[in-house]
Structures are given as C-alpha cells and as structure tokens.
Tab-separated table of C-alpha atoms and ligand atoms in Angstrom:
chain	number	residue	atom	x	y	z
X	1	UNK	CA	-4.567	129.665	-124.233
X	2	UNK	CA	-1.049	129.658	-122.953
X	3	UNK	CA	0.756	127.242	-125.326
X	4	UNK	CA	4.152	127.502	-123.660
X	5	UNK	CA	2.976	125.012	-121.094
X	6	UNK	CA	0.273	122.499	-122.019
X	7	UNK	CA	0.593	120.280	-119.065
X	8	UNK	CA	-2.840	118.999	-117.914
X	9	UNK	CA	-4.195	119.589	-121.441
X	10	UNK	CA	-5.299	117.028	-123.953
X	11	UNK	CA	-4.762	117.675	-127.721
X	12	UNK	CA	-6.393	115.700	-130.478
X	13	UNK	CA	-4.674	115.601	-133.931
X	14	UNK	CA	-6.050	113.889	-137.145
X	15	UNK	CA	-3.736	112.761	-139.856
X	16	UNK	CA	-0.897	112.425	-137.330
X	17	UNK	CA	1.094	109.629	-138.982
X	18	UNK	CA	3.038	112.075	-141.137
X	19	UNK	CA	3.983	115.662	-141.974
X	20	UNK	CA	2.280	118.603	-140.241
X	21	UNK	CA	0.081	116.345	-138.085
X	22	UNK	CA	3.019	114.401	-136.651
X	23	UNK	CA	5.043	117.581	-136.139
X	24	UNK	CA	2.086	119.139	-134.321
X	25	UNK	CA	1.561	116.097	-132.112
X	26	UNK	CA	5.238	116.089	-131.096
X	27	UNK	CA	5.398	119.810	-130.527
X	28	UNK	CA	2.260	119.702	-128.268
X	29	UNK	CA	3.652	116.648	-126.355
X	30	UNK	CA	6.918	118.451	-125.910
X	31	UNK	CA	4.993	121.283	-124.212
X	32	UNK	CA	3.357	118.830	-121.769
X	33	UNK	CA	0.060	117.859	-123.411
X	34	UNK	CA	-1.300	114.331	-123.506
X	35	UNK	CA	-2.117	113.422	-127.090
X	36	UNK	CA	-4.859	111.652	-129.026
X	37	UNK	CA	-3.941	110.839	-132.619
X	38	UNK	CA	-5.579	109.107	-135.546
X	39	UNK	CA	-4.851	108.400	-139.242
X	40	UNK	CA	-5.559	105.730	-141.901
X	41	UNK	CA	-1.796	104.926	-141.940
X	42	UNK	CA	-1.280	102.596	-138.989
X	43	UNK	CA	2.450	102.002	-139.273
X	44	UNK	CA	3.019	105.771	-139.406
X	45	UNK	CA	0.655	106.263	-136.516
X	46	UNK	CA	2.558	103.803	-134.429
X	47	UNK	CA	5.809	105.668	-135.000
X	48	UNK	CA	4.243	108.932	-133.923
X	49	UNK	CA	2.802	107.247	-130.846
X	50	UNK	CA	6.136	105.822	-129.827
X	51	UNK	CA	7.828	109.284	-130.300
X	52	UNK	CA	5.137	110.788	-127.997
X	53	UNK	CA	5.796	108.153	-125.359
X	54	UNK	CA	9.543	108.826	-125.574
X	55	UNK	CA	8.819	112.451	-124.746
X	56	UNK	CA	7.041	111.131	-121.652
X	57	UNK	CA	3.488	112.050	-122.437
X	58	UNK	CA	0.374	109.787	-122.511
X	59	UNK	CA	-0.991	108.905	-125.913
X	60	UNK	CA	-4.012	107.161	-127.338
X	61	UNK	CA	-4.291	106.304	-131.075
X	62	UNK	CA	-6.747	104.914	-133.558
X	63	UNK	CA	-7.185	103.978	-137.141
X	64	UNK	CA	-9.684	106.587	-138.325
X	65	UNK	CA	-10.786	107.525	-141.814
X	66	UNK	CA	-11.959	111.161	-141.248
X	67	UNK	CA	-14.294	110.802	-144.152
X	68	UNK	CA	-16.312	108.227	-142.086
X	69	UNK	CA	-18.539	109.758	-139.433
X	70	UNK	CA	-18.698	106.592	-137.304
X	71	UNK	CA	-14.903	106.298	-137.181
X	72	UNK	CA	-14.635	109.795	-135.754
X	73	UNK	CA	-17.490	109.152	-133.284
X	74	UNK	CA	-15.756	106.043	-131.980
X	75	UNK	CA	-12.511	107.936	-131.770
X	76	UNK	CA	-14.132	110.735	-129.684
X	77	UNK	CA	-15.468	108.048	-127.313
X	78	UNK	CA	-11.957	106.489	-127.103
X	79	UNK	CA	-10.454	109.923	-126.208
X	80	UNK	CA	-13.072	110.472	-123.555
X	81	UNK	CA	-12.400	107.015	-122.089
X	82	UNK	CA	-8.636	107.532	-122.160
X	83	UNK	CA	-8.355	111.141	-120.916
X	84	UNK	CA	-11.772	112.454	-119.957
X	85	UNK	CA	-11.278	115.856	-121.520
X	86	UNK	CA	-10.270	117.628	-124.759
X	87	UNK	CA	-8.695	121.068	-124.859
X	88	UNK	CA	-7.315	121.321	-128.478
X	89	UNK	CA	-8.573	119.741	-131.674
X	90	UNK	CA	-6.401	119.886	-134.770
X	91	UNK	CA	-8.308	118.775	-137.861
X	92	UNK	CA	-5.271	118.206	-140.068
X	93	UNK	CA	-5.827	115.069	-142.130
X	94	UNK	CA	-5.932	115.933	-145.883
X	95	UNK	CA	-4.930	114.838	-149.421
X	96	UNK	CA	-3.827	116.646	-152.543
X	97	UNK	CA	-5.431	116.324	-156.027
X	98	UNK	CA	-3.813	117.973	-159.000
X	99	UNK	CA	-5.242	118.395	-162.497
X	100	UNK	CA	-7.313	120.723	-164.701
X	101	UNK	CA	-10.965	120.908	-163.635
X	102	UNK	CA	-12.091	119.021	-166.807
X	103	UNK	CA	-9.571	116.195	-166.268
X	104	UNK	CA	-10.442	115.449	-162.586
X	105	UNK	CA	-13.182	112.833	-162.351
X	106	UNK	CA	-16.249	113.460	-160.133
X	107	UNK	CA	-15.379	110.410	-157.907
X	108	UNK	CA	-12.167	112.175	-157.069
X	109	UNK	CA	-14.129	115.299	-156.107
X	110	UNK	CA	-16.219	113.091	-153.824
X	111	UNK	CA	-13.031	111.788	-152.259
X	112	UNK	CA	-11.314	115.049	-151.607
X	113	UNK	CA	-14.481	116.827	-150.367
X	114	UNK	CA	-15.049	113.862	-148.091
X	115	UNK	CA	-11.597	114.029	-146.458
X	116	UNK	CA	-10.516	117.755	-146.726
X	117	UNK	CA	-13.859	119.422	-146.080
X	118	UNK	CA	-16.352	116.951	-144.554
X	119	UNK	CA	-13.554	115.408	-142.524
X	120	UNK	CA	-12.940	118.699	-140.885
X	121	UNK	CA	-16.720	119.268	-140.324
X	122	UNK	CA	-16.990	115.721	-138.787
X	123	UNK	CA	-13.996	116.396	-136.540
X	124	UNK	CA	-15.555	119.634	-135.265
X	125	UNK	CA	-18.965	118.005	-134.875
X	126	UNK	CA	-17.852	115.033	-132.703
X	127	UNK	CA	-15.510	117.033	-130.367
X	128	UNK	CA	-16.978	120.565	-130.083
X	129	UNK	CA	-20.223	119.611	-128.283
X	130	UNK	CA	-18.110	117.691	-125.685
X	131	UNK	CA	-15.784	120.776	-125.193
X	132	UNK	CA	-18.800	123.074	-124.794
X	133	UNK	CA	-20.469	120.628	-122.276
X	134	UNK	CA	-17.148	120.468	-120.270
X	135	UNK	CA	-17.077	124.291	-120.060
X	136	UNK	CA	-13.300	124.487	-120.014
X	137	UNK	CA	-12.979	126.522	-123.222
X	138	UNK	CA	-10.228	125.362	-125.612
X	139	UNK	CA	-9.190	125.723	-129.233
X	140	UNK	CA	-10.122	124.162	-132.625
X	141	UNK	CA	-7.478	124.340	-135.364
X	142	UNK	CA	-8.524	123.483	-138.881
X	143	UNK	CA	-5.702	123.060	-141.460
X	144	UNK	CA	-6.589	124.921	-144.592
X	145	UNK	CA	-3.896	126.275	-146.970
X	146	UNK	CA	-2.894	129.377	-148.791
X	147	UNK	CA	-5.044	127.628	-151.430
X	148	UNK	CA	-7.858	128.538	-149.048
X	149	UNK	CA	-7.653	132.151	-150.117
X	150	UNK	CA	-5.696	132.233	-153.361
X	151	UNK	CA	-7.147	130.573	-156.532
X	152	UNK	CA	-4.736	128.242	-158.323
X	153	UNK	CA	-5.204	126.545	-161.689
X	154	UNK	CA	-4.560	122.821	-161.677
X	155	UNK	CA	-5.875	122.761	-158.089
X	156	UNK	CA	-9.527	123.536	-158.479
X	157	UNK	CA	-10.767	120.650	-156.337
X	158	UNK	CA	-8.118	121.170	-153.681
X	159	UNK	CA	-8.836	124.982	-153.604
X	160	UNK	CA	-12.562	124.452	-153.288
X	161	UNK	CA	-12.106	122.251	-150.255
X	162	UNK	CA	-9.629	124.655	-148.571
X	163	UNK	CA	-11.738	127.737	-149.306
X	164	UNK	CA	-14.525	125.705	-147.620
X	165	UNK	CA	-12.385	124.990	-144.533
X	166	UNK	CA	-11.682	128.716	-144.180
X	167	UNK	CA	-15.419	129.578	-144.368
X	168	UNK	CA	-16.346	126.846	-141.936
X	169	UNK	CA	-13.643	128.016	-139.474
X	170	UNK	CA	-14.395	131.755	-139.702
X	171	UNK	CA	-18.158	131.155	-139.154
X	172	UNK	CA	-17.626	128.570	-136.422
X	173	UNK	CA	-15.250	130.942	-134.607
X	174	UNK	CA	-18.059	133.341	-134.103
X	175	UNK	CA	-20.441	130.699	-132.845
X	176	UNK	CA	-17.954	129.344	-130.323
X	177	UNK	CA	-16.620	132.640	-128.939
X	178	UNK	CA	-19.236	132.570	-126.135
X	179	UNK	CA	-17.926	129.177	-125.030
X	180	UNK	CA	-14.340	130.489	-124.809
X	181	UNK	CA	-13.361	128.071	-127.636
X	182	UNK	CA	-11.112	129.721	-130.222
X	183	UNK	CA	-11.158	128.595	-133.852
X	184	UNK	CA	-8.203	129.117	-136.236
X	185	UNK	CA	-7.807	128.302	-139.900
X	186	UNK	CA	-4.152	127.621	-140.506
X	187	UNK	CA	-2.974	128.412	-144.025
X	188	UNK	CA	0.475	126.977	-144.834
X	189	UNK	CA	2.280	127.671	-148.050
X	190	UNK	CA	4.635	125.132	-149.713
X	191	UNK	CA	5.603	122.693	-146.912
X	192	UNK	CA	8.019	119.867	-147.467
X	193	UNK	CA	5.885	116.774	-146.637
X	194	UNK	CA	4.868	113.473	-148.250
X	195	UNK	CA	1.698	115.095	-149.654
X	196	UNK	CA	3.322	116.096	-152.927
X	197	UNK	CA	4.281	112.475	-153.684
X	198	UNK	CA	1.107	110.878	-152.448
X	199	UNK	CA	-1.490	113.111	-154.028
X	200	UNK	CA	-3.269	111.914	-157.239
X	201	UNK	CA	-2.814	113.822	-160.401
X	202	UNK	CA	-4.837	113.897	-163.686
X	203	UNK	CA	-4.491	114.949	-167.285
X	204	UNK	CA	-1.113	116.416	-168.349
X	205	UNK	CA	0.012	116.610	-164.676
X	206	UNK	CA	-0.280	112.801	-164.318
X	207	UNK	CA	3.205	111.850	-165.368
X	208	UNK	CA	6.188	110.636	-163.265
X	209	UNK	CA	8.269	113.520	-164.561
X	210	UNK	CA	5.735	116.085	-163.373
X	211	UNK	CA	5.442	114.410	-159.941
X	212	UNK	CA	9.299	114.425	-159.639
X	213	UNK	CA	9.376	118.105	-160.569
X	214	UNK	CA	6.778	118.989	-157.986
X	215	UNK	CA	8.529	116.864	-155.307
X	216	UNK	CA	11.909	118.511	-156.111
X	217	UNK	CA	10.360	121.987	-155.931
X	218	UNK	CA	8.967	121.235	-152.401
X	219	UNK	CA	12.341	119.843	-151.374
X	220	UNK	CA	14.234	122.922	-152.672
X	221	UNK	CA	11.765	125.142	-150.784
X	222	UNK	CA	12.765	123.190	-147.665
X	223	UNK	CA	10.174	124.554	-145.287
X	224	UNK	CA	9.581	121.729	-142.813
X	225	UNK	CA	6.354	120.844	-141.014
X	226	UNK	CA	7.906	121.606	-137.631
X	227	UNK	CA	7.681	125.243	-138.592
X	228	UNK	CA	3.986	124.867	-139.284
X	229	UNK	CA	3.660	123.200	-135.892
X	230	UNK	CA	5.171	126.259	-134.220
X	231	UNK	CA	2.857	128.491	-136.288
X	232	UNK	CA	-0.065	126.568	-134.944
X	233	UNK	CA	1.032	126.956	-131.250
X	234	UNK	CA	1.519	130.729	-131.848
X	235	UNK	CA	-1.864	131.083	-133.512
X	236	UNK	CA	-3.606	129.272	-130.597
X	237	UNK	CA	-1.681	131.533	-128.098
X	238	UNK	CA	-2.811	134.685	-129.926
X	239	UNK	CA	-6.233	133.252	-130.648
X	240	UNK	CA	-5.942	134.146	-134.380
X	241	UNK	CA	-8.832	133.582	-136.724
X	242	UNK	CA	-6.822	132.993	-139.799
X	243	UNK	CA	-3.108	132.292	-139.794
X	244	UNK	CA	-0.914	132.123	-142.881
X	245	UNK	CA	2.304	130.156	-142.272
X	246	UNK	CA	5.386	130.739	-144.445
X	247	UNK	CA	6.490	133.807	-146.352
X	248	UNK	CA	4.734	132.750	-149.615
X	249	UNK	CA	1.438	132.285	-147.665
X	250	UNK	CA	1.748	135.744	-146.173
X	251	UNK	CA	2.535	137.225	-149.576
X	252	UNK	CA	-0.546	135.476	-151.075
X	253	UNK	CA	-2.639	136.675	-148.185
X	254	UNK	CA	-1.779	140.371	-148.624
X	255	UNK	CA	-1.742	140.189	-152.491
X	256	UNK	CA	-5.261	138.727	-152.506
X	257	UNK	CA	-6.490	141.561	-150.290
X	258	UNK	CA	-4.626	144.507	-151.827
X	259	UNK	CA	-4.060	143.348	-155.452
X	260	UNK	CA	-6.544	140.590	-156.253
X	261	UNK	CA	-5.910	141.171	-160.048
X	262	UNK	CA	-2.232	140.222	-159.396
X	263	UNK	CA	-3.223	136.821	-157.973
X	264	UNK	CA	-5.329	136.274	-161.110
X	265	UNK	CA	-2.383	137.264	-163.344
X	266	UNK	CA	0.029	134.912	-161.602
X	267	UNK	CA	-2.604	132.166	-161.992
X	268	UNK	CA	-2.943	132.837	-165.687
X	269	UNK	CA	0.864	132.742	-166.063
X	270	UNK	CA	0.949	129.353	-164.099
X	271	UNK	CA	-1.797	128.051	-166.417
X	272	UNK	CA	0.663	128.077	-169.380
X	273	UNK	CA	2.783	125.449	-167.649
X	274	UNK	CA	-0.222	123.266	-167.123
X	275	UNK	CA	-1.135	122.787	-170.755
S	1	NAD	P1	1.040	114.357	-145.279
S	1	NAD	O1	0.647	113.552	-146.497
S	1	NAD	O2	2.450	114.258	-144.797
S	1	NAD	O3	0.033	114.089	-144.049
S	1	NAD	C1	-1.312	113.898	-144.250
S	1	NAD	C2	-1.791	112.816	-143.274
S	1	NAD	O4	-3.209	112.703	-143.392
S	1	NAD	C3	-1.174	111.465	-143.699
S	1	NAD	O5	-0.636	110.860	-142.556
S	1	NAD	C4	-2.341	110.669	-144.205
S	1	NAD	O6	-2.274	109.286	-144.033
S	1	NAD	C5	-3.494	111.250	-143.492
S	1	NAD	N1	-4.726	111.059	-144.163
S	1	NAD	C6	-5.026	111.117	-145.520
S	1	NAD	N2	-6.325	110.801	-145.727
S	1	NAD	C7	-6.877	110.470	-144.472
S	1	NAD	C8	-8.167	110.050	-144.119
S	1	NAD	N3	-9.159	109.913	-144.890
S	1	NAD	N4	-8.401	109.873	-142.746
S	1	NAD	C9	-7.447	110.021	-141.828
S	1	NAD	N5	-6.180	110.407	-142.153
S	1	NAD	C10	-5.884	110.641	-143.478
S	1	NAD	O7	0.694	115.900	-145.709
S	1	NAD	P2	0.749	117.322	-144.921
S	1	NAD	O8	1.360	118.247	-145.845
S	1	NAD	O9	1.301	117.073	-143.574
S	1	NAD	O10	-0.806	117.573	-144.947
S	1	NAD	C11	-1.514	117.968	-143.690
S	1	NAD	C12	-2.502	119.013	-144.004
S	1	NAD	O11	-1.840	120.204	-144.378
S	1	NAD	C13	-3.455	118.597	-145.108
S	1	NAD	O12	-4.764	119.011	-144.756
S	1	NAD	C14	-2.977	119.461	-146.220
S	1	NAD	O13	-3.911	119.746	-147.209
S	1	NAD	C15	-2.447	120.698	-145.509
S	1	NAD	N6	-1.511	121.515	-146.241
S	1	NAD	C16	-0.306	121.015	-146.703
S	1	NAD	C17	0.606	121.823	-147.410
S	1	NAD	C18	1.889	121.331	-147.873
S	1	NAD	O14	2.487	122.001	-148.722
S	1	NAD	N7	2.370	120.188	-147.482
S	1	NAD	C19	0.269	123.099	-147.650
S	1	NAD	C20	-0.934	123.635	-147.172
S	1	NAD	C21	-1.823	122.799	-146.452
C-alpha cells in the first residue's frame, strides 16, 4: 500500500490515547487517512481526537478495553457506521509488567495476556473478516516488541505475550496474503513513552527507585514514538512481515539469528542487576 498518500483510506488504531498509538494516528491523519481510535483512557483519547480534527481529518473514537471482546465488536460496528470501510488496523494497545517469574502473580499473567495477546487476536478477529468481505485488500499491523524475539529476564510475562504476537502475525500473514491484506509485526526497542511509568512491577523491581531508574533510562535513550509511527508507515509500504524499529531492536534481531548464545549471555548478565 502506498502510505505517502492515505487519502480515501480509513485507519483503526487501538491504544491511541498515548505514545506509539497516538503518534501513529497523527502520522496517518497527516497523510490523509480518516481515523478510528480507541483506548481505556478517555481524556487522552479526546486529546488525540482533537489533534486529528485539527489536521483536518475525520475521526471516530470510543472507550474500548481490548481485553473485552464485546467492546471491540461494538467498536467495529461504530467504525462501519462512521466510515463504511477499514484499510489499516493497528493493534497497538499494550501494557508492561516487570518482575521475576516467581514474583509475578498469576492474576497479572491473566491481565497481560488478556490485553497484549488476546487483545491483538480480538482486534484482528473483529476487523479482518470485514476487510476480506470488502475485497479492498489492506494491512494489519500488530505491535509486538524486540521482546517478541529476544528473551529478557524480569520480563517473562511481557516476553511471552510479545513472542505470541509475532507468532500470530507471521501465521496470519500467510492466511491473508490471498486477500491482498498484509500483516506486519512491529518490534520496537526502547521507546520513550508513558509505559515505563505506568507498568506494574513485582518483587525487587517494585520500588520507586527502580521505577525512576527505568524511566530515566528511557528518557536518556530519547527515541520518540513518532519514529515508530514512521517505521510503521514504511513497513506497510514495503509489506514487511516483521519490522524491528530502532538500532537496539535491529541489533537484537540479528544477534538472535546469528549468535543466539550472545543474547542468552546478555540476559544472564542482566539477571545480576535483578536480584
Ligand atoms: P503507552 O502507555 O504510551 O500507550 C499504551 C496505550 O494503550 C495507553 O494509551 C493505554 O491507555 C492503552 N491501553 C492499555 N491497556 C488497554 C486496554 N486494556 N484497552 C485499550 N487500551 C489500553 O505505551 P506505548 O509504549 O506507546 O505502547 C504501545 C505499544 O507498544 C504496546 O503494545 C507496547 O507493548 C509496545 N511497545 C512499547 C515499547 C516501548 O519501549 N515503549 C517497546 C516495544 C513495544
């Protein structure tokens, strides 16, 4: 799909009240798309919607918890009623959970799998059949992470969901090719967004000091969500199956393929700081 000019196209973005989702909604609106956005954060969603209107594009928005199937079904109906078509779906909504495996309660596993993995599956399930029926082709973008191909101690639950998103996306890509619908798993590295402050942590990681350290590291890295949005547009244009975004994500991608032992070694070194 030509992403330089998206006029006449409709893009759906989940988790668009903040960070990568908001930046992607604005980038797609700037290129001419009409936008459907959802999130659980209603004030943030309103801000994103106002920014889209300022760009001069049409927008529809809804409070949606992506872990709730009925919320997403109702949202898909709303998008149909507002625009009558869907060309791009970005399943972006996600949360972070930090902590050693033994410290993270199973309820937290249910929560993160519900949002980060099932939320992506539900998003695909409600929109893809409509895209197939419309016969216009299109693109599904699922936001994974470099933690979708590199293991990371202290992030077992998060890694499990993001490896899952990569597997879902790569398999779905084959199934949808005959409908001219591309599927991309986007794998960002360390992106300076709210997620580092809003994620829940457990065990030795659950201190204010650790949270501050993490947040400062993300700020120092200073790689903004707008750059991920550009990466998403490029990946759609080139119909990439898996797209690392940021130098650290590309390094992890090649290291995992060429020197998998090295990724394990870095993980073991990281483990020391988690005890
Ligand atoms: P963010 O916290 O700025 O944005 C996430 C958005 O998702 C928020 O607006 C939040 O309200 C929304 N959300 C959370 N739970 C939801 C739910 N149940 N239903 C609907 N919306 C929900 O964080 P971000 O960094 O922009 O994260 C976006 C995606 O990028 C996530 O999937 C995240 O895992 C992924 N990612 C982030 C990074 C990073 O370093 N920031 C790296 C790799 C991948």
